[in-house]
Structures are given as C-alpha cells and as structure tokens.
Short mmCIF file of C-alpha atoms in Angstrom, two decimals:
data_model
loop_
_atom_site.label_atom_id
_atom_site.label_comp_id
_atom_site.label_asym_id
_atom_site.label_seq_id
_atom_site.Cartn_x
_atom_site.Cartn_y
_atom_site.Cartn_z
CA MET A 1 -7.59 -21.27 33.28
CA GLU A 2 -5.44 -24.37 33.65
CA ASN A 3 -5.64 -25.43 30.00
CA LYS A 4 -2.31 -25.03 28.26
CA ILE A 5 -2.95 -23.32 24.95
CA PHE A 6 0.70 -23.00 23.91
CA ARG A 7 3.61 -25.24 24.66
CA ILE A 8 6.76 -23.81 23.17
CA ASN A 9 9.69 -26.15 23.24
CA ARG A 10 13.31 -25.00 22.81
CA ILE A 11 12.66 -22.56 19.98
CA SER A 12 15.80 -21.16 18.31
CA LYS A 13 16.12 -18.80 15.40
CA SER A 14 19.06 -17.68 13.34
CA PHE A 15 19.25 -15.56 10.22
CA GLY A 16 21.64 -16.01 7.30
CA SER A 17 22.79 -19.28 5.81
CA GLU A 18 24.25 -22.09 7.87
CA ASN A 19 28.03 -22.41 8.24
CA SER A 20 28.70 -18.88 7.02
CA ASP A 21 30.03 -15.74 8.67
CA SER A 22 26.80 -13.89 8.04
CA LYS A 23 24.83 -16.26 10.26
CA VAL A 24 23.34 -14.47 13.26
CA GLU A 25 21.77 -16.35 16.11
CA VAL A 26 18.90 -14.31 17.47
CA ILE A 27 16.99 -16.64 19.76
CA LYS A 28 18.37 -19.57 21.68
CA GLU A 29 16.19 -22.31 23.08
CA ILE A 30 13.23 -20.41 24.43
CA SER A 31 10.68 -22.66 26.10
CA MET A 32 7.46 -21.56 27.74
CA GLU A 33 3.93 -22.67 28.39
CA ILE A 34 1.04 -20.30 28.05
CA LEU A 35 -2.27 -20.97 29.74
CA GLU A 36 -5.67 -20.28 28.30
CA LYS A 37 -6.98 -16.75 29.00
CA GLU A 38 -3.63 -15.78 30.42
CA PHE A 39 -1.96 -12.43 29.75
CA VAL A 40 1.73 -13.05 29.15
CA VAL A 41 4.17 -10.21 28.67
CA ILE A 42 7.61 -10.62 27.18
CA LEU A 43 9.91 -7.89 28.42
CA GLY A 44 13.24 -7.01 26.90
CA ASN A 45 15.19 -4.05 25.67
CA SER A 46 15.21 -3.05 22.04
CA GLY A 47 17.12 -5.21 19.58
CA CYS A 48 17.07 -8.29 21.81
CA GLY A 49 14.97 -10.38 19.44
CA LYS A 50 11.65 -10.28 21.26
CA SER A 51 9.78 -9.26 18.12
CA THR A 52 11.39 -12.14 16.24
CA PHE A 53 10.12 -14.53 18.88
CA LEU A 54 6.64 -13.07 18.59
CA LYS A 55 6.70 -13.41 14.80
CA ILE A 56 7.54 -17.09 15.16
CA LEU A 57 4.67 -17.46 17.61
CA GLY A 58 2.33 -15.63 15.22
CA GLY A 59 3.21 -17.75 12.19
CA ILE A 60 5.00 -14.94 10.33
CA LEU A 61 8.46 -16.50 10.59
CA PRO A 62 9.44 -20.14 10.89
CA ALA A 63 11.74 -21.17 13.74
CA SER A 64 15.14 -22.67 12.96
CA SER A 65 14.71 -25.44 15.49
CA GLY A 66 12.42 -26.50 18.29
CA ASN A 67 8.69 -27.02 18.11
CA ILE A 68 5.45 -25.24 18.89
CA GLU A 69 2.43 -27.00 20.27
CA PHE A 70 -0.89 -25.17 20.01
CA ASN A 71 -4.11 -26.52 21.47
CA GLY A 72 -2.43 -29.87 22.02
CA LYS A 73 -1.23 -30.24 18.43
CA ASP A 74 2.44 -30.18 17.55
CA TYR A 75 3.05 -27.95 14.53
CA GLY A 76 6.84 -28.20 14.43
CA GLN A 77 8.69 -25.04 13.54
CA GLU A 78 5.91 -23.09 11.86
CA ILE A 79 2.23 -22.61 12.59
CA PRO A 80 0.40 -23.59 9.38
CA ARG A 81 -1.73 -21.09 7.46
CA ASP A 82 -5.16 -22.45 8.31
CA VAL A 83 -4.45 -22.37 12.05
CA LEU A 84 -3.66 -18.64 11.89
CA LYS A 85 -7.40 -17.94 11.88
CA LYS A 86 -7.21 -18.51 15.60
CA PHE A 87 -4.64 -15.71 15.97
CA GLY A 88 -4.90 -11.96 15.91
CA PHE A 89 -1.69 -10.00 15.40
CA VAL A 90 -1.26 -6.33 16.35
CA PHE A 91 1.74 -4.59 14.80
CA GLN A 92 3.91 -1.89 16.30
CA ASN A 93 3.15 0.72 13.64
CA ASN A 94 -0.55 -0.12 13.34
CA ASN A 95 0.15 -1.43 9.81
CA LEU A 96 -3.29 -0.45 8.55
CA LEU A 97 -4.03 -0.66 4.84
CA GLN A 98 -4.12 2.99 3.82
CA TRP A 99 -6.50 2.35 0.93
CA ARG A 100 -9.19 0.97 3.20
CA THR A 101 -11.42 2.77 5.66
CA THR A 102 -11.55 1.76 9.32
CA GLU A 103 -14.40 -0.59 8.52
CA GLY A 104 -12.60 -1.83 5.41
CA ASN A 105 -9.51 -2.68 7.41
CA LEU A 106 -11.58 -4.88 9.69
CA ARG A 107 -13.39 -6.38 6.74
CA PHE A 108 -10.00 -7.28 5.25
CA MET A 109 -9.58 -9.92 7.95
CA LEU A 110 -13.00 -11.41 7.25
CA GLU A 111 -12.26 -11.51 3.50
CA MET A 112 -8.94 -13.23 4.07
CA MET A 113 -10.54 -15.84 6.28
CA HIS A 114 -13.65 -16.27 4.11
CA LEU A 115 -15.97 -15.26 6.92
CA LYS A 116 -19.22 -14.05 5.41
CA GLY A 117 -22.66 -13.22 6.70
CA GLU A 118 -24.47 -10.77 8.86
CA GLN A 119 -23.07 -11.92 12.16
CA TRP A 120 -19.59 -10.92 10.97
CA THR A 121 -20.73 -7.53 9.73
CA ALA A 122 -22.30 -7.01 13.12
CA ARG A 123 -19.05 -8.05 14.71
CA ILE A 124 -17.20 -5.22 12.92
CA ASP A 125 -19.46 -2.74 14.69
CA GLU A 126 -19.10 -4.58 17.95
CA MET A 127 -15.29 -4.48 17.82
CA LEU A 128 -15.20 -0.83 16.80
CA ASP A 129 -17.49 -0.15 19.73
CA ILE A 130 -15.08 -1.90 22.09
CA VAL A 131 -12.19 0.33 21.00
CA GLY A 132 -14.46 3.41 20.96
CA LEU A 133 -14.26 4.14 17.25
CA LYS A 134 -17.77 3.40 16.07
CA ALA A 135 -18.10 6.98 14.81
CA TYR A 136 -14.99 6.64 12.65
CA LYS A 137 -16.09 3.72 10.49
CA LYS A 138 -15.76 5.54 7.20
CA GLU A 139 -12.50 7.37 7.85
CA TYR A 140 -9.27 6.50 6.11
CA PRO A 141 -6.16 5.85 8.24
CA HIS A 142 -4.58 9.19 7.28
CA GLU A 143 -7.59 10.95 8.77
CA LEU A 144 -7.08 9.33 12.20
CA SER A 145 -4.63 10.12 14.99
CA GLY A 146 -1.81 7.72 15.92
CA GLY A 147 -3.68 6.40 18.96
CA MET A 148 -6.87 5.86 16.96
CA ARG A 149 -4.98 4.00 14.25
CA GLN A 150 -3.50 1.67 16.83
CA ARG A 151 -6.98 1.07 18.25
CA VAL A 152 -8.18 0.15 14.77
CA GLY A 153 -5.21 -2.23 14.63
CA ILE A 154 -6.38 -3.88 17.84
CA ALA A 155 -10.00 -4.08 16.66
CA ARG A 156 -8.78 -5.64 13.42
CA ALA A 157 -6.87 -8.32 15.30
CA LEU A 158 -10.04 -9.20 17.24
CA VAL A 159 -12.71 -9.07 14.55
CA HIS A 160 -12.43 -12.69 13.42
CA ASN A 161 -12.82 -13.82 17.03
CA PRO A 162 -9.40 -15.42 17.49
CA ASP A 163 -8.36 -17.47 20.52
CA VAL A 164 -5.03 -15.71 20.89
CA LEU A 165 -4.19 -12.03 20.63
CA ILE A 166 -0.54 -11.29 19.86
CA LEU A 167 0.66 -7.74 20.42
CA ASP A 168 4.05 -6.65 19.12
CA GLN A 169 4.92 -3.49 21.12
CA PRO A 170 1.48 -2.10 20.37
CA LEU A 171 2.12 1.14 22.22
CA GLY A 172 5.71 1.69 21.13
CA ALA A 173 5.05 4.35 18.52
CA LEU A 174 2.70 6.47 20.64
CA ASP A 175 3.21 9.54 22.80
CA ALA A 176 3.35 9.09 26.58
CA ILE A 177 -0.22 10.19 27.36
CA THR A 178 -1.87 8.17 24.59
CA ARG A 179 0.32 5.25 25.55
CA LYS A 180 -0.91 5.25 29.14
CA MET A 181 -4.56 5.61 28.13
CA LEU A 182 -4.34 2.82 25.62
CA SER A 183 -2.66 0.47 28.10
CA TYR A 184 -5.77 0.72 30.32
CA GLU A 185 -7.86 0.12 27.26
CA ILE A 186 -5.96 -3.07 26.45
CA LEU A 187 -6.56 -4.19 30.03
CA ASN A 188 -10.29 -3.61 29.61
CA ILE A 189 -10.37 -5.38 26.26
CA TRP A 190 -8.67 -8.37 27.82
CA LYS A 191 -11.18 -8.41 30.69
CA LYS A 192 -14.10 -8.11 28.28
CA THR A 193 -13.00 -10.56 25.59
CA GLN A 194 -11.28 -13.19 27.75
CA LYS A 195 -8.64 -13.92 25.14
CA THR A 196 -5.22 -15.39 25.67
CA VAL A 197 -2.85 -12.48 25.14
CA VAL A 198 0.87 -12.50 24.42
CA MET A 199 2.42 -9.06 24.35
CA VAL A 200 5.93 -7.78 23.83
CA THR A 201 7.01 -4.52 25.44
CA ASN A 202 10.04 -2.70 26.81
CA ASN A 203 8.04 -0.82 29.44
CA VAL A 204 8.04 -2.26 32.97
CA ASP A 205 4.96 -0.36 34.22
CA GLU A 206 2.92 -1.54 31.25
CA ALA A 207 4.05 -5.11 31.81
CA LEU A 208 3.03 -5.02 35.48
CA LEU A 209 -0.33 -3.41 34.80
CA LEU A 210 -1.31 -6.06 32.26
CA ALA A 211 0.51 -9.33 32.84
CA ASN A 212 -0.26 -12.49 34.74
CA ARG A 213 3.27 -13.56 34.04
CA ILE A 214 6.30 -11.71 32.73
CA PHE A 215 9.18 -13.33 30.89
CA VAL A 216 12.31 -11.21 30.91
CA LEU A 217 14.64 -11.80 27.97
CA SER A 218 18.40 -11.47 28.23
CA PRO A 219 19.73 -8.39 26.42
CA VAL A 220 22.53 -9.98 24.41
CA LEU A 221 22.08 -12.09 21.27
CA PRO A 222 21.19 -14.88 21.10
CA THR A 223 18.51 -14.06 23.61
CA THR A 224 16.85 -16.47 25.96
CA ILE A 225 14.53 -16.23 28.96
CA SER A 226 16.47 -14.88 31.91
CA HIS A 227 13.61 -14.59 34.44
CA GLU A 228 10.02 -15.61 34.82
CA ILE A 229 7.92 -13.48 37.17
CA GLN A 230 4.42 -14.18 38.48
CA VAL A 231 2.53 -10.92 38.77
CA ASN A 232 0.28 -11.65 41.73
CA ILE A 233 -1.56 -8.36 41.76
CA PRO A 234 -5.31 -9.01 41.97
CA ILE A 235 -7.32 -7.94 38.95
CA THR A 236 -9.39 -5.58 41.07
CA ALA A 237 -6.28 -3.60 41.95
CA ARG A 238 -5.34 -3.09 38.32
CA ASP A 239 -6.55 0.36 37.45
CA GLU A 240 -5.35 3.96 37.53
CA ASN A 241 -4.39 3.54 41.19
CA ILE A 242 -2.08 0.59 40.64
CA TYR A 243 0.90 2.81 41.38
CA GLU A 244 -0.14 2.86 45.07
CA ASN A 245 -0.26 -0.91 45.24
CA GLN A 246 2.51 -2.30 47.43
CA ARG A 247 3.03 -5.48 45.42
CA PHE A 248 3.26 -3.43 42.22
CA ASN A 249 6.06 -1.33 43.63
CA GLU A 250 7.93 -4.37 44.99
CA LEU A 251 7.79 -6.12 41.63
CA ARG A 252 8.73 -2.97 39.79
CA GLU A 253 11.79 -2.56 42.01
CA MET A 254 12.69 -6.20 41.43
CA ILE A 255 12.38 -6.04 37.63
CA ASN A 256 14.28 -2.78 37.45
CA ASP A 257 17.06 -4.47 39.42
CA ILE A 258 17.09 -7.37 36.97
CA VAL A 259 17.20 -5.05 33.97
CA ARG A 260 19.94 -2.94 35.55
CA SER A 261 22.10 -5.91 36.46
CA THR A 262 22.04 -7.33 32.94
CA ILE A 263 23.19 -4.18 31.18
CA MET D 1 -22.17 2.41 -1.79
CA ASN D 2 -22.30 4.25 1.50
CA THR D 3 -18.55 4.52 1.70
CA THR D 4 -18.20 6.60 -1.42
CA THR D 5 -21.06 8.96 -0.63
CA ALA D 6 -19.71 9.63 2.85
CA VAL D 7 -16.26 10.42 1.52
CA GLN D 8 -17.61 12.67 -1.20
CA LYS D 9 -19.81 14.50 1.23
CA LYS D 10 -16.87 15.22 3.44
CA ARG D 11 -14.52 16.31 0.68
CA LYS D 12 -16.89 18.54 -1.24
CA PRO D 13 -16.67 21.71 0.87
CA GLU D 14 -12.92 22.03 0.43
CA SER D 15 -12.88 21.04 -3.22
CA ILE D 16 -15.61 23.34 -4.59
CA GLY D 17 -13.64 26.56 -4.28
CA SER D 18 -10.27 25.12 -5.21
CA GLY D 19 -11.72 23.03 -8.07
CA TYR D 20 -13.16 26.17 -9.64
CA LEU D 21 -9.80 27.90 -9.34
CA ASN D 22 -7.97 24.85 -10.70
CA ILE D 23 -9.86 25.18 -13.98
CA LEU D 24 -9.98 28.97 -14.12
CA ALA D 25 -6.30 29.69 -13.42
CA PRO D 26 -4.82 27.74 -16.36
CA LEU D 27 -7.54 29.13 -18.66
CA ILE D 28 -6.55 32.68 -17.76
CA VAL D 29 -2.88 31.85 -18.40
CA LEU D 30 -3.86 30.37 -21.78
CA VAL D 31 -5.82 33.46 -22.79
CA ILE D 32 -2.94 35.76 -21.72
CA LEU D 33 -0.47 33.61 -23.67
CA ILE D 34 -2.56 33.70 -26.84
CA ALA D 35 -3.10 37.45 -26.51
CA ALA D 36 0.61 38.04 -25.96
CA LEU D 37 1.59 35.91 -28.96
CA GLU D 38 -0.98 37.68 -31.10
CA PHE D 39 0.41 41.05 -30.02
CA PHE D 40 4.07 40.18 -30.56
CA THR D 41 3.66 38.44 -33.91
CA ARG D 42 1.72 41.42 -35.29
CA ALA D 43 3.59 44.26 -33.52
CA PHE D 44 7.04 43.01 -34.46
CA GLY D 45 6.04 41.68 -37.84
CA ILE D 46 7.30 38.16 -37.15
CA SER D 47 7.37 36.05 -40.30
CA ARG D 48 4.44 33.63 -40.60
CA PHE D 49 6.99 30.92 -41.42
CA VAL D 50 8.34 31.23 -37.89
CA LEU D 51 5.15 31.83 -35.97
CA PRO D 52 1.84 32.86 -37.50
CA PRO D 53 -0.52 34.91 -35.32
CA PRO D 54 -2.71 32.59 -33.18
CA THR D 55 -5.95 33.96 -34.66
CA ASP D 56 -4.75 32.99 -38.16
CA ILE D 57 -3.88 29.50 -36.93
CA ILE D 58 -7.33 29.08 -35.40
CA ALA D 59 -9.21 30.58 -38.36
CA GLN D 60 -7.39 28.53 -41.00
CA THR D 61 -7.60 25.33 -39.00
CA ILE D 62 -11.35 25.75 -38.64
CA SER D 63 -11.91 26.54 -42.32
CA ASN D 64 -9.78 23.54 -43.38
CA PHE D 65 -11.18 21.23 -40.75
CA PRO D 66 -13.11 18.96 -43.17
CA GLU D 67 -9.77 18.12 -44.76
CA ILE D 68 -8.07 17.48 -41.39
CA TRP D 69 -10.99 15.54 -39.89
CA PRO D 70 -10.28 12.04 -41.36
CA HIS D 71 -6.62 12.34 -40.30
CA PHE D 72 -7.70 13.38 -36.84
CA LEU D 73 -9.98 10.36 -36.59
CA PHE D 74 -7.22 8.06 -37.82
CA THR D 75 -4.63 9.31 -35.30
CA LEU D 76 -7.20 9.23 -32.51
CA LYS D 77 -8.00 5.63 -33.40
CA ILE D 78 -4.32 4.59 -33.43
CA VAL D 79 -3.61 6.33 -30.10
CA ALA D 80 -6.74 5.02 -28.40
CA ILE D 81 -6.43 1.40 -29.55
CA GLY D 82 -2.70 1.31 -28.86
CA PHE D 83 -3.20 2.83 -25.42
CA MET D 84 -6.02 0.48 -24.52
CA ILE D 85 -3.89 -2.52 -25.43
CA SER D 86 -0.75 -1.15 -23.75
CA VAL D 87 -2.33 -0.57 -20.33
CA PRO D 88 -3.50 -4.14 -19.61
CA LEU D 89 -0.47 -5.59 -21.41
CA GLY D 90 2.01 -3.48 -19.43
CA MET D 91 0.29 -4.32 -16.16
CA LEU D 92 0.07 -8.01 -16.99
CA ILE D 93 3.78 -8.22 -17.82
CA ALA D 94 4.61 -6.42 -14.56
CA ALA D 95 2.33 -8.74 -12.58
CA LEU D 96 3.91 -11.86 -14.05
CA PHE D 97 7.50 -10.72 -13.59
CA SER D 98 6.91 -9.44 -10.06
CA GLN D 99 6.18 -13.00 -8.93
CA TYR D 100 9.85 -13.92 -9.06
CA GLU D 101 12.60 -11.69 -7.72
CA ILE D 102 15.14 -13.09 -10.16
CA LEU D 103 12.90 -12.22 -13.12
CA VAL D 104 12.51 -8.65 -11.87
CA LYS D 105 16.27 -8.28 -11.71
CA ALA D 106 16.79 -9.90 -15.10
CA ILE D 107 14.09 -7.97 -16.92
CA SER D 108 14.39 -4.46 -15.43
CA PRO D 109 17.38 -3.37 -17.56
CA VAL D 110 15.63 -4.61 -20.69
CA ILE D 111 12.51 -2.63 -19.86
CA ILE D 112 14.54 0.52 -19.19
CA TRP D 113 16.32 -0.05 -22.48
CA LEU D 114 12.97 -0.27 -24.26
CA VAL D 115 11.67 2.86 -22.54
CA ILE D 116 14.71 4.87 -23.58
CA THR D 117 14.88 3.70 -27.20
CA PRO D 118 12.75 6.02 -29.38
CA MET D 119 10.51 3.64 -31.26
CA ILE D 120 10.59 5.92 -34.31
CA THR D 121 13.91 4.21 -35.05
CA LEU D 122 12.15 0.87 -35.46
CA ILE D 123 9.43 2.06 -37.80
CA PRO D 124 11.27 1.48 -41.10
CA LEU D 125 12.06 -2.05 -39.94
CA ILE D 126 8.51 -2.72 -38.82
CA MET D 127 7.30 -1.58 -42.23
CA LEU D 128 9.76 -3.93 -43.82
CA TRP D 129 8.46 -6.85 -41.78
CA LEU D 130 4.77 -6.14 -41.70
CA GLY D 131 4.02 -3.98 -44.71
CA THR D 132 2.75 -0.45 -45.03
CA ASP D 133 -0.82 -0.81 -43.78
CA PRO D 134 -1.29 2.39 -41.72
CA ASN D 135 -3.25 0.45 -39.08
CA LEU D 136 -0.03 -1.36 -38.16
CA ARG D 137 1.04 1.87 -36.45
CA VAL D 138 -0.87 0.53 -33.47
CA ILE D 139 2.11 -1.78 -32.98
CA VAL D 140 4.43 1.21 -32.74
CA VAL D 141 2.19 2.74 -30.09
CA ILE D 142 2.15 -0.52 -28.15
CA ILE D 143 5.91 -0.98 -28.11
CA GLN D 144 6.34 2.69 -27.23
CA ALA D 145 3.83 2.81 -24.36
CA THR D 146 3.92 -0.68 -22.84
CA PRO D 147 7.47 -0.55 -21.38
CA ILE D 148 6.88 2.68 -19.44
CA ILE D 149 3.66 1.25 -17.99
CA THR D 150 5.44 -1.99 -17.09
CA LEU D 151 8.35 -0.10 -15.51
CA ASN D 152 6.18 1.98 -13.18
CA THR D 153 3.78 -0.82 -12.32
CA LEU D 154 6.64 -3.20 -11.58
CA ASN D 155 8.16 -0.56 -9.35
CA GLY D 156 4.91 -0.37 -7.43
CA PHE D 157 4.62 -4.15 -7.13
CA THR D 158 8.16 -4.61 -5.81
CA ASN D 159 8.39 -1.57 -3.50
CA ILE D 160 6.20 -2.78 -0.69
CA GLU D 161 6.90 -2.46 3.02
CA GLY D 162 7.90 -5.72 4.65
CA GLU D 163 5.29 -5.07 7.33
CA LYS D 164 2.44 -5.30 4.82
CA LEU D 165 3.66 -8.71 3.71
CA GLU D 166 3.96 -9.73 7.36
CA LEU D 167 0.32 -8.75 7.81
CA ALA D 168 -0.58 -11.04 4.91
CA LYS D 169 1.40 -13.86 6.49
CA SER D 170 -0.13 -13.30 9.91
CA VAL D 171 -3.62 -13.87 8.49
CA GLY D 172 -2.54 -16.90 6.48
CA ALA D 173 -3.17 -15.22 3.12
CA SER D 174 -2.50 -17.21 -0.04
CA LYS D 175 -0.13 -15.89 -2.69
CA ARG D 176 -3.07 -14.86 -4.84
CA GLN D 177 -4.83 -13.07 -1.96
CA THR D 178 -1.61 -11.29 -1.03
CA PHE D 179 -1.15 -10.06 -4.57
CA ILE D 180 -4.70 -8.89 -5.22
CA LYS D 181 -5.60 -7.46 -1.81
CA ILE D 182 -2.25 -6.05 -0.73
CA ILE D 183 0.47 -5.76 -3.38
CA PHE D 184 -1.80 -4.55 -6.18
CA MET D 185 -3.74 -2.08 -4.08
CA ASN D 186 -0.55 -0.78 -2.50
CA ALA D 187 0.89 -0.14 -5.97
CA MET D 188 -2.20 1.72 -7.24
CA PRO D 189 -0.63 5.22 -7.13
CA GLN D 190 2.38 4.01 -9.13
CA VAL D 191 0.16 2.08 -11.53
CA PHE D 192 -1.63 5.33 -12.32
CA THR D 193 1.66 7.16 -12.78
CA GLY D 194 2.55 4.49 -15.34
CA ILE D 195 -0.79 4.79 -17.12
CA LYS D 196 -0.51 8.59 -17.29
CA LEU D 197 2.96 8.31 -18.79
CA GLY D 198 1.45 5.72 -21.14
CA CYS D 199 -0.95 8.44 -22.43
CA ILE D 200 1.99 10.64 -23.35
CA PHE D 201 4.03 7.83 -24.87
CA SER D 202 1.06 6.58 -26.93
CA THR D 203 0.64 9.99 -28.54
CA ILE D 204 4.37 10.24 -29.22
CA GLY D 205 4.37 6.76 -30.74
CA ALA D 206 1.45 7.43 -33.08
CA ILE D 207 2.80 10.74 -34.36
CA SER D 208 6.33 9.49 -34.87
CA ALA D 209 4.95 6.62 -36.94
CA ASP D 210 3.05 9.16 -39.05
CA PHE D 211 6.25 11.09 -39.66
CA VAL D 212 8.13 8.18 -41.08
CA ALA D 213 5.50 6.62 -43.27
CA GLY D 214 2.30 7.15 -45.06
CA THR D 215 -0.15 9.77 -46.13
CA VAL D 216 -2.68 9.42 -43.32
CA GLY D 217 -2.54 10.67 -39.74
CA LEU D 218 -2.00 14.09 -38.22
CA GLY D 219 1.77 13.60 -38.25
CA SER D 220 1.83 13.13 -42.02
CA ARG D 221 -0.41 16.20 -42.33
CA ILE D 222 2.18 18.31 -40.50
CA VAL D 223 4.86 17.14 -42.92
CA GLN D 224 2.62 17.91 -45.90
CA TYR D 225 1.42 21.31 -44.73
CA THR D 226 4.95 22.43 -43.93
CA LYS D 227 6.08 21.28 -47.35
CA TYR D 228 3.37 23.41 -49.00
CA ASN D 229 3.97 26.41 -46.77
CA SER D 230 0.66 26.10 -44.92
CA ILE D 231 2.40 26.91 -41.64
CA GLU D 232 -0.89 27.88 -39.95
CA LEU D 233 -2.29 24.42 -40.59
CA SER D 234 0.91 22.76 -39.35
CA TYR D 235 0.50 24.61 -36.07
CA GLY D 236 -3.19 23.73 -36.06
CA CYS D 237 -2.36 20.01 -36.31
CA ILE D 238 0.25 20.31 -33.54
CA ILE D 239 -2.41 21.84 -31.29
CA ILE D 240 -4.92 19.09 -32.16
CA ILE D 241 -2.32 16.42 -31.35
CA ALA D 242 -1.63 18.06 -28.01
CA LEU D 243 -5.37 18.14 -27.32
CA ILE D 244 -5.65 14.38 -27.96
CA GLY D 245 -2.87 13.76 -25.42
CA ILE D 246 -4.33 16.18 -22.88
CA CYS D 247 -7.83 14.63 -23.15
CA LEU D 248 -6.48 11.12 -22.65
CA PHE D 249 -4.37 12.28 -19.71
CA SER D 250 -7.31 14.11 -18.11
CA ILE D 251 -9.60 11.11 -18.42
CA VAL D 252 -7.04 8.92 -16.65
CA GLU D 253 -6.52 11.56 -13.97
CA LEU D 254 -10.25 11.77 -13.40
CA ILE D 255 -10.45 8.00 -12.92
CA GLU D 256 -7.44 8.11 -10.60
CA LYS D 257 -9.12 10.71 -8.39
CA ARG D 258 -12.17 8.48 -8.02
CA ILE D 259 -10.12 5.40 -7.13
CA VAL D 260 -7.11 6.60 -5.17
CA LEU D 261 -8.87 8.29 -2.26
CA TRP D 262 -6.11 7.68 0.27
CA LYS D 263 -2.75 9.22 0.98
CA ASN D 264 0.42 7.19 1.05
#
C-alpha cells in the first residue's frame, strides 16, 4: 500500500498558442502522489478542468509543463504509448465502438495491445462476469441500456489487466438510480481487482463512498488543488448503509462547506 | 462465426414479415403503374411517338433482343469495370487525403467541382486525346464515379467524434491502427453511401459516353432507334439501362446489410 505508483509534479496545461489572446490556462501546478491500490477521487464542479487533468494522467493529452513519474520512472509531460498498456481509461459517455459487440469491444483492447492467446479470451468472459454482463456478449451497444453500456466500458478498461484504472465521470451520463447502483459496483470491482483507481466526479456522496483520498479542485480557471481530504471510513462500513455512518456525514458536511465557500 | 449466426437468429423473426412486404409492395405498385399506362395509352389513343403501350414495348424488345444483346453486354462491361475500378480508387484517394487536414481542405473543392461537372462534356476531348476505341469509355465512367465515392468516403473519414480518437490515444494505438480499427470502421455507413451513389454515377457515365460517340452500347442504340422511329425499342433500352443500375445498386445494398449491422 505504501508504494507510490504516481508522482505528479507541478503539472500545468494551457490551450491555444503561447503569447496570444486565445491562450487559456486550464490547470496550474497540480502536484499529487498516488499510492498503489489506492482509490483517489478528484472532485470539482463542471468546467473546472478536472477532465483535462485526467486526460493528461491517462496519456491522451500532453501537459504544458511539469512532469509525471509512473512506477518510479520520469516520463516528462506525456506518458509514452507503450506504457499506456498499464492503464485502463473509462469515458464519460461509455465511448463504445458501435460496430463491435460487447465481446468485440473488449477484444478491441487486446488487439490494440497485441495480447493473443486463450488466457486473454478467457479474461474477456471473466471481466464480463465481474460487471454482470456475461449474457450480453453478442449484443451491439445500441441494444444495451445506458447503465449496461457503461459497465461494458468499465470491463473494457480492465480486460488487459492494467495497473491503473482511470475513470472520467463514469456515472455522469446515467439516471439517478442506475448511478447509485453502479457506484456500489465500482466499489466491488475495486475490492475484487485491487487496482489503483483515479476517478473524477462532481458528486460528493460518490466520492465519499469510494475514495481513500479526495482532492478538491478550485472552481475557477486555472484550477489547482484547493483541499486534500483523507476519507477514513473503514472499508467494512462502505456499503448501502454508509449514509448512517457518523464519519461519512461529518466529511460530507465538511466538503459541502468547502464547495459552498468557493462558489 | 458465432457472432454472425447469433445476430441473424435474433433478427430473423422481425425481418421475415417485413422483408416479404418490402419486395411485394413495390411489385404491386409496378404492376398497377404498367396497367394504368397500358389503359391510358390505348384509351386516349396517345401517339406511339410519345409513349407506346407498355405491352408493345415489352413485346418488341423481346423479339429484337438478339440485336440488343451485344450492346447490352458492352454497356454492362463498361459499367461494371468502371465501377469496380472507381470504388477502390475513390476510397484510396480519400484515405490518402484524410491523413492530412490541410490536404482535405485543399482538395475538397476540387472534388466537389469534379462531382458537379457532367463528364459528358469531356467526352469529345477524351476521344481527341485517346482515340475512338469504345473500351475507353471505362475512363469516362471512372472520372464520373470516382469523385462522388471520394467525397462521401472522405466525409466519413473526417467526421469522427473526438472521443473515439481519444480512445485510440488512451490505448496507445498507432496511426495505422487508429485508421483501420476506428476511423475506417466508423466511416463504413458513409463509405456505402458513396459506393451506392457510385453505382448511379457509373451508369450515367457509361450511357452519356454512348450518346456522344460510337455505334456500340445501349446509349447509341437509343439514339439509333429513335432516329428510325423504333420508339418501342428506345423505351426498351431505357428500361434495360435502368435495370443494370438497379441490379448494381441492389447488390451493394445487400452487401451493406451484411456488413453494417449496427446503428449509428
């Protein structure tokens, strides 16, 4: 648990060309360390640049300055392509390939990473089993409900057995009931798979249910970390009854105060 | 293997009834149309120079078919060869240009210009450059059909959601992998739209070439028959040309239905 998997050092990001009026600074000097098997949640309101930060972390965007250390290696401003095998990225709008079945969407990852053989085929079934969609292997995305599609998205991000799972507001596009159900499912997946998870959300309850640590981002651009909160709720208390937990309610009050004071 | 059988199994129940109707309904309309035309041309004594009765068209076309046959084969050959060259060529051009945004911007107006220009206008020039060999009409078909295929395919290649490209990046996909596994597959519906339009444009190209030059091809037959007052045979050739286009179109549509199983 004490191994540092990520060391992020003063990451900044701006869009548009330098020295011009169109330049927008989105992220300013974010630094954090993420431990192995930790569940880190980044909390911020919409438009604050939290997704941009996650895309830098996931190798989709390069940072403008700063550096990222992963597994003790310094990769500078962008995680290189071959290291991305160790990452699984879950998108907000499931982002499934509509021309592939559930199984085909998972296989896409294996094809991209040149992972062949029976153990990987078996792993597709295993992952679909974890998200409860084994019976929907042959369905196309348009035949699945929104919640199911997102679960396929999660299974896809896990199928190549990555070290880190990155979730970009995975529940944002879902209805309230599905959202709640799926948040428990993510908790169970994390318990079962023992991955390091970094998740972005704008929902305080979700953050408290799942996180070991919460980073709150400031709401104005360029954003930076305004608070870091240890969520010391024991794992055994994290279930449907978490709302009765005293610590949960204290922390929730505290975070709501932080969010309110920054608006 | 399993994937396709499962999908077919699931889709069959809904498609049996509607598939039957899909074929039957247009056939009924066709029969009604022919019957109505037959009735009106005879009842109102419409001149056979304007519109001969459909039964006369059919009867005369059948009895003169040995004469039409070689021209039919020739036109079919020109359309088919031209089409089969245009499809890969159009797609290849689109694939190459789509690699660079600046090329897409530079080339799009030219392609639209080529699509709009009726290639019949170029035929006298092409004959001047290349001679009067009727087989050269394949070139007319190619320059008529390729731009429309390129235009649609290029559209498909460039209109891709940013999220899909982010997915490619997040898995560390190479440029080649991104193109084959994401951009190309994503564009499949538009590629097929381009190919289907290519069917229509190929037929137009072949017939317009016939009109301008030569004594072979169904187009030249129409000119001849009209000249010698065989209006029934002119109509017969028009129908045969339409059938060539429809067959080509239907074949492509059939292939599309087997490949594009998803909804966008």
